[in-house]
Amino acid sequence: MPLHHAVLALLTRRPNHGYELKARFEEAIGPQWGGLNIGHLYQILERLVRDGYVSRSQVAQADRPDKNLYTLTEAGEAELRSWATTAWVRVGGFRDELFLKLLGASALGPQALTTLIEAQRQTYLSELAGLARQRRTHADEPLVAVLIDAAVAHTKADLGLLDSAAQHLGPLAAAQGEADEAGGYAGTDGARTESA
């Protein structure tokens, strides 16, 4: 539950209310993560209170309803320390829509595979250019800079994956293209037909 732990991390310096936590999270992590939904944040805070990691107190406001102030507990600090000092292990595999697109394109033959790979290459190159601009914009924000550097490294690795895909899937796509030519293929409606 990484967002739960990120909220605990934000509370290490001082107590905060929900909207302050949202703003601090978005400032600390930057544009690569995306915004934090305030409704989801309040669900996280409720769970942290229930689990004893955070305490809640009310602060009176003269011109508005009272606001809730959330404070990290000793149990919350212990939980954060345990989580933050333990190595991260990928448990979900490498599920990415690109692999499904490669399956589809290689099934359609070499031209489709080449079209996909080149379109994806241009997309990744555009992403790298955007990341370089973000890197310059957030040069003075260390955590954001690390996140952008990670995005750059991932995107460069994805570019390398395209070369690997072309090498490994090219023969498969070529064989599929030859099978289509031998077996006949009606291109307008996509229905396969037998050769006469």
PDB file of C-alpha atoms in Angstrom, residues 59-188:
ATOM      1  CA  VAL A  59      -9.236  22.307  14.873  1.00  0.00           C
ATOM      2  CA  ALA A  60     -11.948  24.922  15.261  1.00  0.00           C
ATOM      3  CA  GLN A  61     -12.270  27.538  12.527  1.00  0.00           C
ATOM      4  CA  ALA A  62     -14.322  30.686  13.017  1.00  0.00           C
ATOM      5  CA  ASP A  63     -15.651  31.116   9.503  1.00  0.00           C
ATOM      6  CA  ARG A  64     -15.691  27.498   8.285  1.00  0.00           C
ATOM      7  CA  PRO A  65     -16.437  24.026   9.622  1.00  0.00           C
ATOM      8  CA  ASP A  66     -13.839  22.509  11.929  1.00  0.00           C
ATOM      9  CA  LYS A  67     -11.014  20.782  10.107  1.00  0.00           C
ATOM     10  CA  ASN A  68      -9.384  17.462  10.897  1.00  0.00           C
ATOM     11  CA  LEU A  69      -5.692  17.503  11.700  1.00  0.00           C
ATOM     12  CA  TYR A  70      -3.777  14.250  11.221  1.00  0.00           C
ATOM     13  CA  THR A  71      -0.689  13.384  13.276  1.00  0.00           C
ATOM     14  CA  LEU A  72       1.736  10.486  12.875  1.00  0.00           C
ATOM     15  CA  THR A  73       1.733   8.074  15.844  1.00  0.00           C
ATOM     16  CA  GLU A  74       4.676   6.026  17.108  1.00  0.00           C
ATOM     17  CA  ALA A  75       3.126   2.946  15.468  1.00  0.00           C
ATOM     18  CA  GLY A  76       2.848   4.907  12.221  1.00  0.00           C
ATOM     19  CA  GLU A  77       6.503   5.918  12.355  1.00  0.00           C
ATOM     20  CA  ALA A  78       7.507   2.289  13.018  1.00  0.00           C
ATOM     21  CA  GLU A  79       5.376   1.120  10.070  1.00  0.00           C
ATOM     22  CA  LEU A  80       6.912   3.784   7.822  1.00  0.00           C
ATOM     23  CA  ARG A  81      10.444   2.867   8.906  1.00  0.00           C
ATOM     24  CA  SER A  82       9.815  -0.835   8.245  1.00  0.00           C
ATOM     25  CA  TRP A  83       8.352  -0.137   4.790  1.00  0.00           C
ATOM     26  CA  ALA A  84      10.819   2.571   3.727  1.00  0.00           C
ATOM     27  CA  THR A  85      13.942   0.566   4.586  1.00  0.00           C
ATOM     28  CA  THR A  86      12.883  -2.705   2.919  1.00  0.00           C
ATOM     29  CA  ALA A  87      13.738  -3.448  -0.717  1.00  0.00           C
ATOM     30  CA  TRP A  88      10.893  -3.245  -3.233  1.00  0.00           C
ATOM     31  CA  VAL A  89      10.090  -6.486  -5.062  1.00  0.00           C
ATOM     32  CA  ARG A  90       8.013  -6.510  -8.243  1.00  0.00           C
ATOM     33  CA  VAL A  91       5.060  -8.832  -7.714  1.00  0.00           C
ATOM     34  CA  GLY A  92       2.797  -8.021 -10.664  1.00  0.00           C
ATOM     35  CA  GLY A  93       4.990  -9.106 -13.556  1.00  0.00           C
ATOM     36  CA  PHE A  94       5.553  -6.924 -16.589  1.00  0.00           C
ATOM     37  CA  ARG A  95       2.044  -6.326 -17.863  1.00  0.00           C
ATOM     38  CA  ASP A  96       2.089  -3.659 -20.527  1.00  0.00           C
ATOM     39  CA  GLU A  97      -0.319  -3.052 -23.401  1.00  0.00           C
ATOM     40  CA  LEU A  98       2.655  -2.783 -25.758  1.00  0.00           C
ATOM     41  CA  PHE A  99       3.196  -6.548 -25.494  1.00  0.00           C
ATOM     42  CA  LEU A 100      -0.389  -7.151 -26.568  1.00  0.00           C
ATOM     43  CA  LYS A 101       0.050  -4.718 -29.467  1.00  0.00           C
ATOM     44  CA  LEU A 102       3.217  -6.582 -30.513  1.00  0.00           C
ATOM     45  CA  LEU A 103       1.228  -9.815 -30.484  1.00  0.00           C
ATOM     46  CA  GLY A 104      -1.426  -8.261 -32.696  1.00  0.00           C
ATOM     47  CA  ALA A 105       0.988  -6.593 -35.097  1.00  0.00           C
ATOM     48  CA  SER A 106       3.154  -9.690 -35.543  1.00  0.00           C
ATOM     49  CA  ALA A 107       0.007 -11.714 -36.270  1.00  0.00           C
ATOM     50  CA  LEU A 108      -0.850  -9.256 -39.058  1.00  0.00           C
ATOM     51  CA  GLY A 109       2.529  -9.611 -40.770  1.00  0.00           C
ATOM     52  CA  PRO A 110       5.797  -7.713 -41.202  1.00  0.00           C
ATOM     53  CA  GLN A 111       4.330  -4.426 -42.435  1.00  0.00           C
ATOM     54  CA  ALA A 112       2.042  -4.085 -39.396  1.00  0.00           C
ATOM     55  CA  LEU A 113       4.917  -4.952 -37.051  1.00  0.00           C
ATOM     56  CA  THR A 114       7.190  -2.362 -38.656  1.00  0.00           C
ATOM     57  CA  THR A 115       4.429   0.271 -38.542  1.00  0.00           C
ATOM     58  CA  LEU A 116       3.812  -0.339 -34.833  1.00  0.00           C
ATOM     59  CA  ILE A 117       7.504  -0.351 -33.912  1.00  0.00           C
ATOM     60  CA  GLU A 118       8.189   2.905 -35.775  1.00  0.00           C
ATOM     61  CA  ALA A 119       5.098   4.639 -34.357  1.00  0.00           C
ATOM     62  CA  GLN A 120       6.057   3.507 -30.842  1.00  0.00           C
ATOM     63  CA  ARG A 121       9.648   4.645 -31.361  1.00  0.00           C
ATOM     64  CA  GLN A 122       8.438   8.159 -32.270  1.00  0.00           C
ATOM     65  CA  THR A 123       6.179   8.177 -29.200  1.00  0.00           C
ATOM     66  CA  TYR A 124       9.089   7.254 -26.914  1.00  0.00           C
ATOM     67  CA  LEU A 125      11.350   9.880 -28.501  1.00  0.00           C
ATOM     68  CA  SER A 126       8.651  12.503 -27.914  1.00  0.00           C
ATOM     69  CA  GLU A 127       8.351  11.325 -24.298  1.00  0.00           C
ATOM     70  CA  LEU A 128      12.105  11.725 -23.840  1.00  0.00           C
ATOM     71  CA  ALA A 129      11.951  15.284 -25.166  1.00  0.00           C
ATOM     72  CA  GLY A 130       9.099  16.092 -22.765  1.00  0.00           C
ATOM     73  CA  LEU A 131      10.966  14.526 -19.863  1.00  0.00           C
ATOM     74  CA  ALA A 132      14.051  16.615 -20.676  1.00  0.00           C
ATOM     75  CA  ARG A 133      11.895  19.760 -20.466  1.00  0.00           C
ATOM     76  CA  GLN A 134      10.398  18.615 -17.150  1.00  0.00           C
ATOM     77  CA  ARG A 135      13.878  17.845 -15.828  1.00  0.00           C
ATOM     78  CA  ARG A 136      14.968  21.421 -16.493  1.00  0.00           C
ATOM     79  CA  THR A 137      11.783  22.797 -14.900  1.00  0.00           C
ATOM     80  CA  HIS A 138      12.164  20.709 -11.723  1.00  0.00           C
ATOM     81  CA  ALA A 139      15.963  20.825 -11.376  1.00  0.00           C
ATOM     82  CA  ASP A 140      15.725  22.218  -7.830  1.00  0.00           C
ATOM     83  CA  GLU A 141      13.299  19.537  -6.560  1.00  0.00           C
ATOM     84  CA  PRO A 142      15.360  16.439  -5.668  1.00  0.00           C
ATOM     85  CA  LEU A 143      12.586  13.838  -5.358  1.00  0.00           C
ATOM     86  CA  VAL A 144      10.895  15.013  -8.554  1.00  0.00           C
ATOM     87  CA  ALA A 145      14.279  14.947 -10.327  1.00  0.00           C
ATOM     88  CA  VAL A 146      14.818  11.317  -9.269  1.00  0.00           C
ATOM     89  CA  LEU A 147      11.353  10.372 -10.503  1.00  0.00           C
ATOM     90  CA  ILE A 148      11.979  12.078 -13.853  1.00  0.00           C
ATOM     91  CA  ASP A 149      15.369  10.339 -14.133  1.00  0.00           C
ATOM     92  CA  ALA A 150      13.588   7.016 -13.542  1.00  0.00           C
ATOM     93  CA  ALA A 151      11.065   7.851 -16.272  1.00  0.00           C
ATOM     94  CA  VAL A 152      13.934   8.682 -18.656  1.00  0.00           C
ATOM     95  CA  ALA A 153      15.676   5.390 -17.863  1.00  0.00           C
ATOM     96  CA  HIS A 154      12.436   3.416 -18.372  1.00  0.00           C
ATOM     97  CA  THR A 155      11.748   5.153 -21.668  1.00  0.00           C
ATOM     98  CA  LYS A 156      15.283   4.481 -22.923  1.00  0.00           C
ATOM     99  CA  ALA A 157      14.859   0.819 -21.927  1.00  0.00           C
ATOM    100  CA  ASP A 158      11.541   0.765 -23.803  1.00  0.00           C
ATOM    101  CA  LEU A 159      13.342   2.059 -26.901  1.00  0.00           C
ATOM    102  CA  GLY A 160      15.775  -0.851 -26.583  1.00  0.00           C
ATOM    103  CA  LEU A 161      12.829  -3.207 -26.261  1.00  0.00           C
ATOM    104  CA  LEU A 162      11.600  -2.095 -29.693  1.00  0.00           C
ATOM    105  CA  ASP A 163      14.897  -3.229 -31.245  1.00  0.00           C
ATOM    106  CA  SER A 164      14.546  -6.558 -29.460  1.00  0.00           C
ATOM    107  CA  ALA A 165      10.943  -6.885 -30.654  1.00  0.00           C
ATOM    108  CA  ALA A 166      11.952  -6.240 -34.261  1.00  0.00           C
ATOM    109  CA  GLN A 167      14.725  -8.846 -34.004  1.00  0.00           C
ATOM    110  CA  HIS A 168      12.684 -11.558 -32.285  1.00  0.00           C
ATOM    111  CA  LEU A 169       9.248 -10.973 -33.784  1.00  0.00           C
ATOM    112  CA  GLY A 170      10.357 -10.081 -37.312  1.00  0.00           C
ATOM    113  CA  PRO A 171      10.727 -13.723 -38.422  1.00  0.00           C
ATOM    114  CA  LEU A 172       7.379 -14.608 -36.828  1.00  0.00           C
ATOM    115  CA  ALA A 173       5.649 -11.730 -38.612  1.00  0.00           C
ATOM    116  CA  ALA A 174       7.321 -12.666 -41.908  1.00  0.00           C
ATOM    117  CA  ALA A 175       6.142 -16.266 -41.560  1.00  0.00           C
ATOM    118  CA  GLN A 176       2.628 -15.011 -40.821  1.00  0.00           C
ATOM    119  CA  GLY A 177       2.748 -12.782 -43.892  1.00  0.00           C
ATOM    120  CA  GLU A 178       3.809 -15.714 -46.073  1.00  0.00           C
ATOM    121  CA  ALA A 179       1.020 -17.853 -44.619  1.00  0.00           C
ATOM    122  CA  ASP A 180      -1.495 -15.105 -45.396  1.00  0.00           C
ATOM    123  CA  GLU A 181      -0.290 -14.898 -48.990  1.00  0.00           C
ATOM    124  CA  ALA A 182      -0.446 -18.670 -49.406  1.00  0.00           C
ATOM    125  CA  GLY A 183      -3.826 -19.029 -47.716  1.00  0.00           C
ATOM    126  CA  GLY A 184      -5.517 -15.979 -49.202  1.00  0.00           C
ATOM    127  CA  TYR A 185      -6.790 -12.927 -47.369  1.00  0.00           C
ATOM    128  CA  ALA A 186      -9.574 -10.517 -48.168  1.00  0.00           C
ATOM    129  CA  GLY A 187      -8.392  -7.139 -46.957  1.00  0.00           C
ATOM    130  CA  THR A 188     -11.533  -5.003 -46.813  1.00  0.00           C
TER     131      THR A 188
END
